[in-house]
Coordinates of C-alpha atoms in Angstrom, one line a residue:
M1 CA 0.0 0.0 0.0
G2 CA 1.4 3.4 -1.0
A3 CA 1.6 6.5 1.2
T4 CA -1.3 8.2 -0.5
E5 CA -3.6 5.2 -0.2
A6 CA -2.6 4.8 3.5
V7 CA -3.4 8.4 4.3
F8 CA -6.6 8.3 2.2
R9 CA -7.8 5.2 4.0
R10 CA -7.0 6.7 7.4
L11 CA -8.8 9.9 6.6
K12 CA -11.8 8.0 5.3
S13 CA -11.9 5.9 8.5
L14 CA -11.7 9.0 10.7
I15 CA -14.6 10.6 8.9
Q16 CA -16.8 7.5 8.8
D17 CA -16.1 6.7 12.4
G18 CA -17.1 10.2 13.5
E19 CA -13.7 11.4 14.6
Y20 CA -14.4 14.2 12.1
A21 CA -18.1 14.9 12.0
V22 CA -20.1 16.4 9.2
G23 CA -19.5 20.2 9.2
D24 CA -16.0 19.9 10.8
R25 CA -13.1 21.6 9.3
L26 CA -10.2 19.3 8.8
P27 CA -6.7 20.3 10.0
G28 CA -4.6 22.0 7.3
E29 CA -2.4 20.1 4.9
I30 CA 0.8 20.9 6.8
A31 CA -0.8 19.7 10.1
L32 CA -2.1 16.5 8.5
A33 CA 1.3 15.9 6.8
K34 CA 3.0 16.1 10.2
E35 CA 0.4 13.9 11.9
F36 CA 0.7 11.2 9.3
G37 CA 4.4 11.5 8.7
V38 CA 4.1 12.2 5.0
S39 CA 4.7 15.0 2.5
R40 CA 2.2 17.7 1.9
P41 CA 1.5 16.6 -1.8
V42 CA 0.6 13.1 -0.4
V43 CA -2.0 14.7 1.9
R44 CA -3.3 16.9 -0.9
E45 CA -3.8 13.8 -3.2
A46 CA -5.5 11.9 -0.3
L47 CA -7.9 14.8 0.2
Q48 CA -8.7 14.9 -3.5
A49 CA -9.6 11.3 -3.3
C50 CA -11.9 12.0 -0.3
A51 CA -13.6 14.8 -2.3
I52 CA -14.2 12.4 -5.2
L53 CA -15.9 10.1 -2.9
G54 CA -18.2 12.9 -1.7
L55 CA -16.8 12.9 1.9
T56 CA -15.2 16.4 1.8
E57 CA -15.2 19.7 0.0
T58 CA -12.4 22.2 -0.1
H59 CA -13.1 25.9 -0.2
T60 CA -10.3 28.2 -1.2
G61 CA -9.2 30.3 1.7
K62 CA -11.4 28.5 4.1
G63 CA -10.1 24.9 4.2
T64 CA -11.5 21.4 3.8
F65 CA -14.8 20.5 5.4
V66 CA -16.5 17.1 6.0
V67 CA -19.8 17.1 4.1
S68 CA -20.8 13.5 4.4
A69 CA -19.9 10.4 6.5
K70 CA -21.1 8.2 3.6
E71 CA -19.4 7.7 0.3
S72 CA -21.4 8.9 -2.7
A73 CA -23.1 6.0 -4.6
K74 CA -22.1 7.7 -7.9
L75 CA -18.5 8.4 -8.4
T76 CA -17.9 11.2 -10.9
F77 CA -14.7 12.3 -12.7
A78 CA -14.5 15.7 -14.2
G79 CA -18.3 15.8 -14.0
I80 CA -18.9 12.5 -15.7
E81 CA -20.4 9.6 -13.8
A82 CA -18.0 6.6 -13.7
R83 CA -20.6 4.2 -14.9
H84 CA -21.2 6.3 -18.0
L85 CA -17.5 6.6 -18.6
I86 CA -17.0 2.8 -18.5
E87 CA -20.0 2.2 -20.9
A88 CA -18.6 4.7 -23.4
R89 CA -15.2 3.2 -23.3
Q90 CA -16.5 -0.3 -23.9
L91 CA -18.4 0.9 -27.0
V92 CA -15.3 2.8 -28.4
E93 CA -12.1 1.3 -27.1
I94 CA -12.9 -2.4 -27.6
P95 CA -13.5 -2.2 -31.3
A96 CA -10.7 0.3 -31.7
A97 CA -8.3 -2.4 -30.3
G98 CA -9.6 -4.9 -32.8
F99 CA -9.1 -2.6 -35.7
A100 CA -5.6 -1.7 -34.4
A101 CA -4.6 -5.4 -34.5
E102 CA -5.7 -5.5 -38.2
R103 CA -4.5 -2.1 -39.4
H104 CA -1.5 -0.9 -37.4
T105 CA 1.8 0.1 -39.0
P106 CA 5.2 -1.0 -37.9
A107 CA 5.9 2.6 -36.6
Q108 CA 2.6 2.6 -34.6
L109 CA 3.4 -0.8 -33.1
Q110 CA 6.9 0.4 -32.0
A111 CA 5.3 3.5 -30.5
L112 CA 3.0 1.3 -28.4
F113 CA 5.9 -0.8 -27.1
T114 CA 7.9 2.4 -26.3
L115 CA 4.9 3.6 -24.2
L116 CA 4.8 0.3 -22.4
D117 CA 8.4 0.6 -21.5
Q118 CA 7.9 4.2 -20.3
L119 CA 4.9 3.2 -18.2
A120 CA 6.9 0.4 -16.5
A121 CA 9.9 2.6 -15.9
T122 CA 8.4 5.8 -14.5
T123 CA 8.2 6.2 -10.7
D124 CA 6.1 9.4 -10.9
A125 CA 2.4 8.7 -10.5
H126 CA 1.3 11.8 -12.5
E127 CA 3.7 10.9 -15.4
W128 CA 2.2 7.4 -15.4
V129 CA -1.3 8.9 -15.8
R130 CA -0.1 11.0 -18.7
L131 CA 1.5 8.0 -20.4
D132 CA -1.6 5.9 -19.8
G133 CA -3.6 8.4 -21.7
E134 CA -1.0 8.4 -24.5
L135 CA -1.1 4.6 -24.8
H136 CA -4.9 4.4 -25.1
T137 CA -5.0 7.3 -27.6
A138 CA -2.2 5.6 -29.6
I139 CA -4.1 2.3 -29.7
A140 CA -7.1 4.2 -31.1
A141 CA -4.8 5.9 -33.6
A142 CA -3.5 2.5 -34.7
S143 CA -7.1 1.6 -35.6
G144 CA -6.9 3.9 -38.6
N145 CA -10.3 5.3 -37.7
T146 CA -10.1 9.0 -37.1
M147 CA -13.5 9.2 -35.4
L148 CA -12.6 6.5 -32.8
T149 CA -9.3 8.3 -32.2
S150 CA -11.0 11.6 -31.6
M151 CA -13.5 10.0 -29.3
V152 CA -10.8 8.3 -27.2
A153 CA -8.8 11.5 -26.9
D154 CA -11.9 13.4 -25.9
T155 CA -12.5 11.1 -22.9
R156 CA -9.1 11.8 -21.4
R157 CA -10.2 14.9 -19.4
A158 CA -12.3 12.6 -17.2
L159 CA -10.2 9.5 -17.6
D160 CA -7.0 11.2 -16.3
V161 CA -8.8 12.1 -13.1
Q162 CA -10.2 8.5 -12.8
S163 CA -6.8 6.9 -13.5
E164 CA -5.0 9.0 -11.0
F165 CA -7.7 8.3 -8.4
L166 CA -7.6 4.5 -8.9
N167 CA -3.8 4.4 -9.0
L168 CA -3.3 6.5 -5.9
T169 CA -6.0 4.9 -3.8
Q170 CA -6.3 1.4 -5.1
D171 CA -2.7 0.7 -6.3
R172 CA -3.8 -0.3 -9.9
R173 CA -0.6 0.5 -11.7
A174 CA 1.0 -2.9 -11.7
D175 CA -2.2 -4.6 -12.8
S176 CA -2.8 -2.0 -15.5
D177 CA 0.7 -2.4 -16.8
R178 CA 0.1 -6.2 -17.3
E179 CA -3.3 -5.6 -18.9
H180 CA -1.8 -3.0 -21.2
E181 CA 0.9 -5.4 -22.3
A182 CA -1.7 -8.1 -23.1
I183 CA -3.5 -5.6 -25.4
V184 CA -0.4 -4.6 -27.2
R185 CA 0.8 -8.2 -27.6
A186 CA -2.5 -9.1 -29.2
I187 CA -2.2 -6.1 -31.5
E188 CA 1.3 -7.2 -32.4
A189 CA 0.0 -10.7 -33.2
R190 CA -2.6 -9.1 -35.5
S191 CA -5.3 -10.9 -33.6
A192 CA -8.4 -8.7 -33.6
A193 CA -10.3 -11.2 -31.3
R194 CA -7.5 -11.3 -28.8
A195 CA -7.1 -7.5 -28.8
R196 CA -10.8 -7.0 -28.3
H197 CA -10.8 -9.5 -25.5
A198 CA -7.7 -8.0 -23.8
M199 CA -9.2 -4.5 -23.9
S200 CA -12.5 -5.8 -22.6
D201 CA -10.7 -7.5 -19.8
H202 CA -8.8 -4.3 -18.9
L203 CA -12.0 -2.3 -18.8
D204 CA -13.8 -4.9 -16.8
R205 CA -11.0 -4.8 -14.2
V206 CA -11.4 -1.0 -14.0
A207 CA -15.1 -1.3 -13.6
E208 CA -14.8 -3.9 -10.9
T209 CA -12.4 -1.7 -8.9
I210 CA -14.8 1.3 -9.2
A211 CA -17.7 -0.9 -8.1
R212 CA -15.8 -2.2 -5.1
I213 CA -15.1 1.4 -4.0
A214 CA -18.7 2.4 -4.4
D215 CA -19.8 -0.7 -2.4

């Protein structure tokens, strides 16, 4: 478990157990960082995760306040409900992966493997999210369908928020790396069926993680 996930889980527990009641103002980031023995950015990311769950709200100049002791039943990322985001991705990214297997160029395939290497090598969580977006967009581009590529690119505003949330609070990076490699290997083999299955499996794992959080 990473530092951000540990702080997030502790804050969530304190809120749900009533240590911080609805209406209470949480200690500032510096005070929380000192209390948990972590850096201020770790606390900030944990607070952002709490806000996504509907537990807290941050008001500039005033601080962060507890607004609910119960997690929201509907997770939203950049204003888009997580369930709707998954459904849209299934409609767009699964066929795009199949087309990429059939239509990719050698240069596009090399770019996909380069992104896999970069994802595996980076230790920066925010850089990983950026590369994750590039990989999914590159897979769509390899489909040769400009409309699918545009649709995948347009989802990144919400998906980047979702990806960061899941990786910081649920430690999804290693699993995602393996799932990404399975997709790219299927594209390399020019197996449309395998590529569609691998992308479907990846999106199912993301959906299961989100459902587990909501439950």
